[in-house]
Coordinates of C-alpha atoms and ligand atoms in Angstrom, one line a residue:
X1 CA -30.1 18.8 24.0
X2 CA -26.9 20.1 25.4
X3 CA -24.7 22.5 22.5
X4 CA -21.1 22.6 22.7
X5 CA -19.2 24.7 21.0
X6 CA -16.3 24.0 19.3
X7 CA -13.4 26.2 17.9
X8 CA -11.6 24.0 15.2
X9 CA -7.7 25.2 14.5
X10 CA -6.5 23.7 11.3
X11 CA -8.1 22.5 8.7
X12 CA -5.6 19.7 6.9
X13 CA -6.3 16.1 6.3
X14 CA -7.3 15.3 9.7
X15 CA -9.3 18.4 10.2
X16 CA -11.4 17.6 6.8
X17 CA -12.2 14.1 8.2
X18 CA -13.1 15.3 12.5
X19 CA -15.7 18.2 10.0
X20 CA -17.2 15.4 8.0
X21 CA -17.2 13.1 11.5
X22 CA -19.1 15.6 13.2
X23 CA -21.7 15.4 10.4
X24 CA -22.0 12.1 10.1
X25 CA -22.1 11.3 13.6
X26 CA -25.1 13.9 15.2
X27 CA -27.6 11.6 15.6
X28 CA -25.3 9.2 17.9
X29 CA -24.2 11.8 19.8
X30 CA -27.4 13.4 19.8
X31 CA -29.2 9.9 21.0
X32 CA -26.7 8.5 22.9
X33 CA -25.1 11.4 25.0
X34 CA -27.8 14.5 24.2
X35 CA -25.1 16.9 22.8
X36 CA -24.9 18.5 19.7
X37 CA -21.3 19.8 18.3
X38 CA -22.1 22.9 17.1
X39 CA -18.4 24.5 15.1
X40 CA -18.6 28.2 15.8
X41 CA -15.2 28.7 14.4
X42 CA -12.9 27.0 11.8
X43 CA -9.4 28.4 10.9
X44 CA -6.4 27.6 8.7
X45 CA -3.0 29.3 8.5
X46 CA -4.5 32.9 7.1
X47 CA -8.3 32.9 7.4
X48 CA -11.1 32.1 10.2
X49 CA -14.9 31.4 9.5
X50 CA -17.3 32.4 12.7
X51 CA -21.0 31.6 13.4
X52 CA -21.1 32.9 16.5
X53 CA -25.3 32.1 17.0
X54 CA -26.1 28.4 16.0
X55 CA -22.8 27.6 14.8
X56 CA -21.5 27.1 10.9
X57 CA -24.6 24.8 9.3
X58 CA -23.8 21.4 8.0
X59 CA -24.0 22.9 4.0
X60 CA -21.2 25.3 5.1
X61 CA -19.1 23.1 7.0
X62 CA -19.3 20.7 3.7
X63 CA -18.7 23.5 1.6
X64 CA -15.3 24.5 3.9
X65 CA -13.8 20.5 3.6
X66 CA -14.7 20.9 -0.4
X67 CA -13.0 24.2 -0.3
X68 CA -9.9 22.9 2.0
X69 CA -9.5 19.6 -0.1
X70 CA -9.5 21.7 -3.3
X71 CA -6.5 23.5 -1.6
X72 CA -8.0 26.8 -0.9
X73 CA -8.2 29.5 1.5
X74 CA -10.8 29.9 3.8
X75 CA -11.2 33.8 3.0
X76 CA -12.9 31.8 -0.2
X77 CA -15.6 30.9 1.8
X78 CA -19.5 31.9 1.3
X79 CA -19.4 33.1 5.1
X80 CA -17.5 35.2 4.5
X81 CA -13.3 34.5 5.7
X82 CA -11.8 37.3 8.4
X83 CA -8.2 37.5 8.9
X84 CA -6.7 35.0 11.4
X85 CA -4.7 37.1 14.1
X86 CA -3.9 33.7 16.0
X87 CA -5.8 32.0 18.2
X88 CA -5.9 34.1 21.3
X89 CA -7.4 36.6 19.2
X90 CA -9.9 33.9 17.6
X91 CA -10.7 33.1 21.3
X92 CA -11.8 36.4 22.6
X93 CA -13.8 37.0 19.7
X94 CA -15.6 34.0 20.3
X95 CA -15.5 34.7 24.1
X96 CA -18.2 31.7 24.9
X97 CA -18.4 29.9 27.8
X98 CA -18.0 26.3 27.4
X99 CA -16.4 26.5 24.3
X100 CA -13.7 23.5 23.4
X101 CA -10.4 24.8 21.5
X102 CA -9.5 21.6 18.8
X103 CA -6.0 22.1 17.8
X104 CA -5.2 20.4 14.6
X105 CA -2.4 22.8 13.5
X106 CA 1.4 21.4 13.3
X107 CA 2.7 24.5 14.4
X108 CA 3.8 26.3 18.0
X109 CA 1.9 29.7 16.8
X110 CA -1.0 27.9 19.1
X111 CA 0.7 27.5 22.1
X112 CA 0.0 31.6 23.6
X113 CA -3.9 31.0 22.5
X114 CA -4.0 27.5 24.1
X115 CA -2.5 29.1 27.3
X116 CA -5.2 31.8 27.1
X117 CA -7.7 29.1 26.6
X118 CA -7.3 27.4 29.6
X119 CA -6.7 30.5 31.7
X120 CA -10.7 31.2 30.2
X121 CA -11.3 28.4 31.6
X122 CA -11.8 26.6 28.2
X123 CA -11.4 23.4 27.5
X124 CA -9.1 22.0 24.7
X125 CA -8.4 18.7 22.7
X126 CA -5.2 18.8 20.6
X127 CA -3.7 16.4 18.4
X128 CA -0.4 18.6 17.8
X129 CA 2.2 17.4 19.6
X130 CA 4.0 21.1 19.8
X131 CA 2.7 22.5 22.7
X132 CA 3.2 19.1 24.5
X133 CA 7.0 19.3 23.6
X134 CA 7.6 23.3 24.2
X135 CA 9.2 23.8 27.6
X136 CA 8.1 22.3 30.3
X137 CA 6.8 25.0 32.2
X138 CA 4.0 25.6 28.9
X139 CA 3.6 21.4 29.1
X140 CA 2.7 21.7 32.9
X141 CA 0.2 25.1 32.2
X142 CA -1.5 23.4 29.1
X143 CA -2.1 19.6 31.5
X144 CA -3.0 20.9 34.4
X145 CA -5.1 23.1 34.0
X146 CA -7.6 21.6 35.3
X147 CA -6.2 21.7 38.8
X148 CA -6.6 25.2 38.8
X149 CA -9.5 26.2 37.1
X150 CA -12.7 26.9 39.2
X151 CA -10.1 26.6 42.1
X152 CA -11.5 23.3 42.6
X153 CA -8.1 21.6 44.0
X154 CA -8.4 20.1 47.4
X155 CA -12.0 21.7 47.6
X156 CA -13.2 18.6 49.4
X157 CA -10.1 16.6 50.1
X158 CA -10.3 15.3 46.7
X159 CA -7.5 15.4 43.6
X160 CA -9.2 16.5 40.9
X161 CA -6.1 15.7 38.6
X162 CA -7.7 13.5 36.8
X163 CA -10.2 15.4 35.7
X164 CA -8.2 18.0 33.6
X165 CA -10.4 19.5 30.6
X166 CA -7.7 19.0 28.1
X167 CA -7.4 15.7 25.7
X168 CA -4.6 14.7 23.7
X169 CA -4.9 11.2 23.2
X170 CA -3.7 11.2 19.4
X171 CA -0.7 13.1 19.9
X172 CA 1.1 9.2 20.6
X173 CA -0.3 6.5 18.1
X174 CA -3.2 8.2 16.9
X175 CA -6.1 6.6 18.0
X176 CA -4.8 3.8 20.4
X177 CA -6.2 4.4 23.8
X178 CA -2.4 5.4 24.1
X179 CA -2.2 8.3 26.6
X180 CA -5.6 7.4 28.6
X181 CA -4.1 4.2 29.3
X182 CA -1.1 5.7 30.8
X183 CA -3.3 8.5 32.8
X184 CA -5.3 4.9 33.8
X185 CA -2.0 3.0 35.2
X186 CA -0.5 6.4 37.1
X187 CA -3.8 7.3 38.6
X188 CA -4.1 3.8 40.2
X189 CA -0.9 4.2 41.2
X190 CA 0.9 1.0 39.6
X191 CA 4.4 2.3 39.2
X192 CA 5.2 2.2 35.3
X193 CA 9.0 1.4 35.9
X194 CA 9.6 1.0 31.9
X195 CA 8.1 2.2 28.6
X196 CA 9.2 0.8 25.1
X197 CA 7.4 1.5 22.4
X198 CA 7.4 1.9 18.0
X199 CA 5.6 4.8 17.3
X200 CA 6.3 5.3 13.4
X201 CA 4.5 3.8 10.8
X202 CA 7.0 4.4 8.0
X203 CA 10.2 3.7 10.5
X204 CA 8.5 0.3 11.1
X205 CA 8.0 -0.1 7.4
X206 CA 12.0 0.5 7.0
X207 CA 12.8 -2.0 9.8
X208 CA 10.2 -4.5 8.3
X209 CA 12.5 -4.0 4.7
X210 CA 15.7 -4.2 6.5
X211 CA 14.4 -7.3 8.2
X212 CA 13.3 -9.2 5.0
X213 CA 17.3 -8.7 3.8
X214 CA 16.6 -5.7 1.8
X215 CA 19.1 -2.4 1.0
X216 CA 18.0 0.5 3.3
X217 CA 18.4 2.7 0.3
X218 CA 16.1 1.0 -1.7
X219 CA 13.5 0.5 0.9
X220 CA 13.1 4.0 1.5
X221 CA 13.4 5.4 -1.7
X222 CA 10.6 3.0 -2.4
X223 CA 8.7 4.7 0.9
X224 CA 9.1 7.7 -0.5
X225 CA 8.0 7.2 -4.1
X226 CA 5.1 5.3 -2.8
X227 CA 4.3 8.5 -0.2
X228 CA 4.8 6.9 2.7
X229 CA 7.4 9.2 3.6
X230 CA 7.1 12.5 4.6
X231 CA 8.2 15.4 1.3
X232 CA 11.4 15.2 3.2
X233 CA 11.8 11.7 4.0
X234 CA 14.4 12.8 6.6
X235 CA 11.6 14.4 8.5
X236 CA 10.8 11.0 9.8
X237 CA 14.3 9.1 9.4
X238 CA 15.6 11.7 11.7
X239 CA 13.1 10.5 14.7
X240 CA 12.1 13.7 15.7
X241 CA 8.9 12.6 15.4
X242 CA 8.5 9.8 17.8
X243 CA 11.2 11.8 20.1
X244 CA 8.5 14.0 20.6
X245 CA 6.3 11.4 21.3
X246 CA 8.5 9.9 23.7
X247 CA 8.9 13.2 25.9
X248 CA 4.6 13.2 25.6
X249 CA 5.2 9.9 27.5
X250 CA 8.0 10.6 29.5
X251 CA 6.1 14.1 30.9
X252 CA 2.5 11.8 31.3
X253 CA 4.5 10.0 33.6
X254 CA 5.5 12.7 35.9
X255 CA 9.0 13.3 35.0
X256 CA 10.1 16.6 34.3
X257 CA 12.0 16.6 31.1
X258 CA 13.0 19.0 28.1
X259 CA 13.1 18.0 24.4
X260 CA 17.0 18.6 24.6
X261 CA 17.9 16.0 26.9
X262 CA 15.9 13.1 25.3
X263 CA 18.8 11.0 23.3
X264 CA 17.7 10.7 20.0
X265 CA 19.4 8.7 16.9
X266 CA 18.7 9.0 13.4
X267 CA 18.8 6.5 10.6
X268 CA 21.2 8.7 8.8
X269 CA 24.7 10.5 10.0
X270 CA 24.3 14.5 10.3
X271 CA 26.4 15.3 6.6
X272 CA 23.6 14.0 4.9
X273 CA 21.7 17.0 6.6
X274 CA 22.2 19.7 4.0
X275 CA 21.5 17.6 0.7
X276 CA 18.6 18.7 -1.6
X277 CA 15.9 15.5 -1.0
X278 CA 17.3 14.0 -4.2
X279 CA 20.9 14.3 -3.4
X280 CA 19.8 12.6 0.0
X281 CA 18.4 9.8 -2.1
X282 CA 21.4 8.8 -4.0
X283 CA 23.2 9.0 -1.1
X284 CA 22.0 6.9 0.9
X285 CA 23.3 3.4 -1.1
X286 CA 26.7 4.1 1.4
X287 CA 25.0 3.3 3.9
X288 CA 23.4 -0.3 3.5
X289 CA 26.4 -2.3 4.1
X290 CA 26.6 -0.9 7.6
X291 CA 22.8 -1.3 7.8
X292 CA 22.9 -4.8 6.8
X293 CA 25.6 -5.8 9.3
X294 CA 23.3 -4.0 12.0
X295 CA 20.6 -6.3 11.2
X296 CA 22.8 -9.3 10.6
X297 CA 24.4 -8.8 14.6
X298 CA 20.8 -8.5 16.1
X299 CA 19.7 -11.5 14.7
X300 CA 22.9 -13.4 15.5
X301 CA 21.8 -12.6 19.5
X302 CA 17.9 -13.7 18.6
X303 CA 17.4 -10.4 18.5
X304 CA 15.4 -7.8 16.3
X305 CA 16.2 -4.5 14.7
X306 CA 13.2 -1.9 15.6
X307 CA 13.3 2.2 16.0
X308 CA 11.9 2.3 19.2
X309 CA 11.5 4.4 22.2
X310 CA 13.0 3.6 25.6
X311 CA 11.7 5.3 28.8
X312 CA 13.5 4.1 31.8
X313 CA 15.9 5.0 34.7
X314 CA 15.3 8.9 34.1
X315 CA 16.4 8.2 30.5
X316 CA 14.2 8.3 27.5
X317 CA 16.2 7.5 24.0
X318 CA 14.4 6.9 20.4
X319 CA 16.8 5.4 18.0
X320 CA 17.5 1.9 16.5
X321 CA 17.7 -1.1 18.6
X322 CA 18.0 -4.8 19.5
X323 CA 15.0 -5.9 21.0
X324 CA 14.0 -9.7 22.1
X325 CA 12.4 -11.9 19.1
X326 CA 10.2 -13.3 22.2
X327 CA 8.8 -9.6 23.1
X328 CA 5.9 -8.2 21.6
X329 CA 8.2 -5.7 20.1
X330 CA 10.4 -7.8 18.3
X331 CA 7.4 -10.2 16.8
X332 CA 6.1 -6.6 15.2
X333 CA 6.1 -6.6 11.8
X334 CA 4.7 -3.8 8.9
X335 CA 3.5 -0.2 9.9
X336 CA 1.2 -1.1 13.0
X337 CA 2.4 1.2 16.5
X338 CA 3.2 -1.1 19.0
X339 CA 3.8 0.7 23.1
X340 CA 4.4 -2.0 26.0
X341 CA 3.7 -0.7 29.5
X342 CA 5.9 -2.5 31.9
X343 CA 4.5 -1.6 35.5
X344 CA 4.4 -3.1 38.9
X345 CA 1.2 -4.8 38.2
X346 CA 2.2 -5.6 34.2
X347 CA 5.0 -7.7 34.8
X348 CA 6.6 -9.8 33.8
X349 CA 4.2 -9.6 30.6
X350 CA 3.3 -6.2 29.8
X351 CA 0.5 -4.1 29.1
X352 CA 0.4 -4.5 25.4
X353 CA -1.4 -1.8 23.0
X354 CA -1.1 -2.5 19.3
X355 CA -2.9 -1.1 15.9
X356 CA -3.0 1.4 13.3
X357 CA -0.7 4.7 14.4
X358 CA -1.3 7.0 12.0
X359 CA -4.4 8.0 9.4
X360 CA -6.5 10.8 9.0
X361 CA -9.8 8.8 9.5
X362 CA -8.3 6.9 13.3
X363 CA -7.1 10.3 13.8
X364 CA -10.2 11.9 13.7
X365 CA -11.9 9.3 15.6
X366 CA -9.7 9.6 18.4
X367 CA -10.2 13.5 18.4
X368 CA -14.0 13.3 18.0
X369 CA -14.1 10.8 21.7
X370 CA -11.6 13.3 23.0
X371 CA -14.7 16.0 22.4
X372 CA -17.2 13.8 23.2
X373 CA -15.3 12.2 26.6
X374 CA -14.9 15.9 27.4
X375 CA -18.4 16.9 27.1
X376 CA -19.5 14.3 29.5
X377 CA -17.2 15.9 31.6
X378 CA -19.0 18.7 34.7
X379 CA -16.3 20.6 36.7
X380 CA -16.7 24.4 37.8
Ligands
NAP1 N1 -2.3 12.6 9.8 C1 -2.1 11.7 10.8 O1 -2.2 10.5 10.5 C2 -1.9 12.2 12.2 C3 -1.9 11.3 13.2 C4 -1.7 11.7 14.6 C5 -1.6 13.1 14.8 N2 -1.6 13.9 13.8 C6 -1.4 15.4 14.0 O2 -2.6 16.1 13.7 C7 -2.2 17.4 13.3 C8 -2.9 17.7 12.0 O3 -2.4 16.8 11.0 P1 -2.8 16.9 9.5 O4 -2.3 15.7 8.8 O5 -4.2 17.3 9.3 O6 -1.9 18.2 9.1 P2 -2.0 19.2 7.8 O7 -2.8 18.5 6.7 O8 -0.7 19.7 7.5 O9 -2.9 20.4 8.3 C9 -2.5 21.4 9.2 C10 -3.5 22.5 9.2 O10 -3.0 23.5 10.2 C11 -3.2 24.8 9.6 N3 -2.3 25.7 10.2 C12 -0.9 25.8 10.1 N4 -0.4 26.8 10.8 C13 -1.5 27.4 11.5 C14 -1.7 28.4 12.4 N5 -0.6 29.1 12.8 N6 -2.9 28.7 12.8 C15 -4.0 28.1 12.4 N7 -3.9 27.0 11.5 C16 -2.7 26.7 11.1 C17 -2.9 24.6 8.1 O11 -3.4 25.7 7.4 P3 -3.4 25.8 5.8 O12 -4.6 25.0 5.4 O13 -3.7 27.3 5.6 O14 -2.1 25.4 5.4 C18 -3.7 23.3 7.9 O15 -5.1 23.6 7.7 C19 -0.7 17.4 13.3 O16 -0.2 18.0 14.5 C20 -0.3 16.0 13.2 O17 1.0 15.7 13.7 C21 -1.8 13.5 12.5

């Protein structure tokens, strides 16, 4: 039986679930694949846990999502919490070989220990998006990494891009075979002329309301008393969200691209930036008439109204638009993510992925085959 060892950043919602996934699934991956995941670290925002010998023991790892549910701190824990320095410093404490770094955080605090990471040769599965959307330069560092590592480029005449020892499949519709798709088309070499894709749940749900003839006010104060929304419900109305998705998408495909230049519009105008969430709220009635007219000309043309995310001609631009009843896009209905790969080989009907975007439990899944994909994975 092989042991990996894993090095889990952040312990939130989808954290929680990959712990209790890990448990629950050992004798699959035990039977099927002959690893065992043993966690040799777990951290949240103040506090880590280490087991550096056999790794934390399923009763511990149970008693840190109890803990973590409960909405405590992992210095709580019977093991014993140490202060949490960052991750580089987590890292070289750990200093194993073999290790895999799970980032689960929201946060850029990770990005100089993810660096380090893959300078130690250490592999890495992340499911935040913000070391994906930093600059460039940390984007290209963090993907290809494992071009460099082991020096095993060109070795023997072969590219070994494609077998970089970093996942992040759920950074872009959770766990739809999203990202490994695209790594599929660009390694074959079909050229991906186009990219069009709805990326968030609750957006969709607004479309969906705005669709069926409702006010956009009342649809998403109804999102956010239902919790759909983010606390803020501008966090997602402003599209940052799925912008950063796009540039994941737009950077998979080669381009070189900042967060700056990708054209984003929001479902609400910049005054209502500065508003308590409330004030935002009863706000936002001035806005349906323009909302309903929106919706009114698409469907005049046969067209309908979605948030998407365009990536075309060099461009790539997340914002409201008219989209062909006839396309998969425009028969999308409700909270499912929806991308539509539109390639030399995938025309004129695209490659079509479609499902749940968003949940701790897909989320998790995706992250566990991320580990799991990596550990049947030899280079060096
Ligand atoms: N939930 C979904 O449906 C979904 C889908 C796709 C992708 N994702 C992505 O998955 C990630 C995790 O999502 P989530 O819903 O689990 O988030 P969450 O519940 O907010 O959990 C975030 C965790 O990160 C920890 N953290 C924050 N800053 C940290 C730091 N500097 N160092 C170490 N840990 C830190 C937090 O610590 P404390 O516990 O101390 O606050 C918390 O445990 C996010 O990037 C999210 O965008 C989520």
């Amino acid at each position: 039986m092989r042991e990996v060892p894993l090095i889990i950043v952040g312990i939130g919602g989808v954290g929680r679930m990959l712990l209790a996934q890990i448990i629950s699934k050992r004798r699959l991956h035990a039977e099927r694949y002959g690893v065992t995941l043993g966690v040799i670290a777990v951290c949240d925002s103040r506090s880590a846990v280490l087991e550096l010998g056999q790794g934390i023991n399923d009763a511990n790892l149970e008693d840190v999502i109890e803990l973590k549910a409960a909405g405590g701190s992992l210095d709580e824990h019977a093991l014993g919490g140490r202060e949490y320095a960052g991750l580089a410093e987590l890292v070289t404490a750990v200093g194993r070989p073999g290790v895999i770094v799970v980032d689960l955080t929201a946060t850029e605090h990770t990005i100089p220990g993810l660096l380090y990471s893959v300078e130690q040769g250490y592999r890495i599965v992340m499911a935040n998006k913000r070391p994906l959307t930093a600059t460039q330069e940390v984007y290209d560092r963090l993907t290809r990494a494992g071009v460099t590592v082991g020096g095993r480029q060109g070795e023997d005449g072969t590219d070994y891009k494609q077998l970089l020892p970093v996942r992040w499949e759920t950074t872009v519709g959770a766990g739809l075979p999203v990202i490994s798709t695209q790594q599929r088309l660009v390694a074959s070499g079909d050229q991906v002329h186009r990219i069009a894709g709805a990326f968030s749940g609750t957006l969709g749900y607004v479309m969906a309301g705005l669709e069926e003839g409702r006010a956009f006010s009342a649809i998403v104060r109804e999102a956010y008393d239902q919790g759909y929304t983010e606390p803020d419900p501008r966090d997602d109305l402003s599209g940052a969200d799925v912008a950063r998705k796009a540039l994941i998408l737009a950077r998979g495909l080669g381009w070189s691209l900042e967060m700056s230049k990708v054209d984003v519009t929001p479902l609400y105008p910049a005054e209502l930036d500065n508003l308590s969430v409330e004030e935002f709220l009863d706000a936002l009635p001035a806005l349906d008439s323009a909302w309903a007219e929106q919706v009114q000309a698409a469907q005049n043309e046969g067209a309908a109204l979605r948030y998407v995310a365009r990536i075309e001609d060099g461009q790539c631009v997340v914002g409201p638009a008219a989209v062909a009843k006839s396309s998969p896009l425009g028969n999308l209905s409700g909270t499912d993510n929806l991308i539509e790969f539109h390639s030399r080989w995938y025309s004129p009907t695209p490659l079509v992925i479609q499902g749940r975007g968003a949940g701790i439990e897909v989320t998790a899944a995706g992250v566990l085959s991320d580990i799991i994909e990596l550990t049947t994975i030899r280079y060096r």
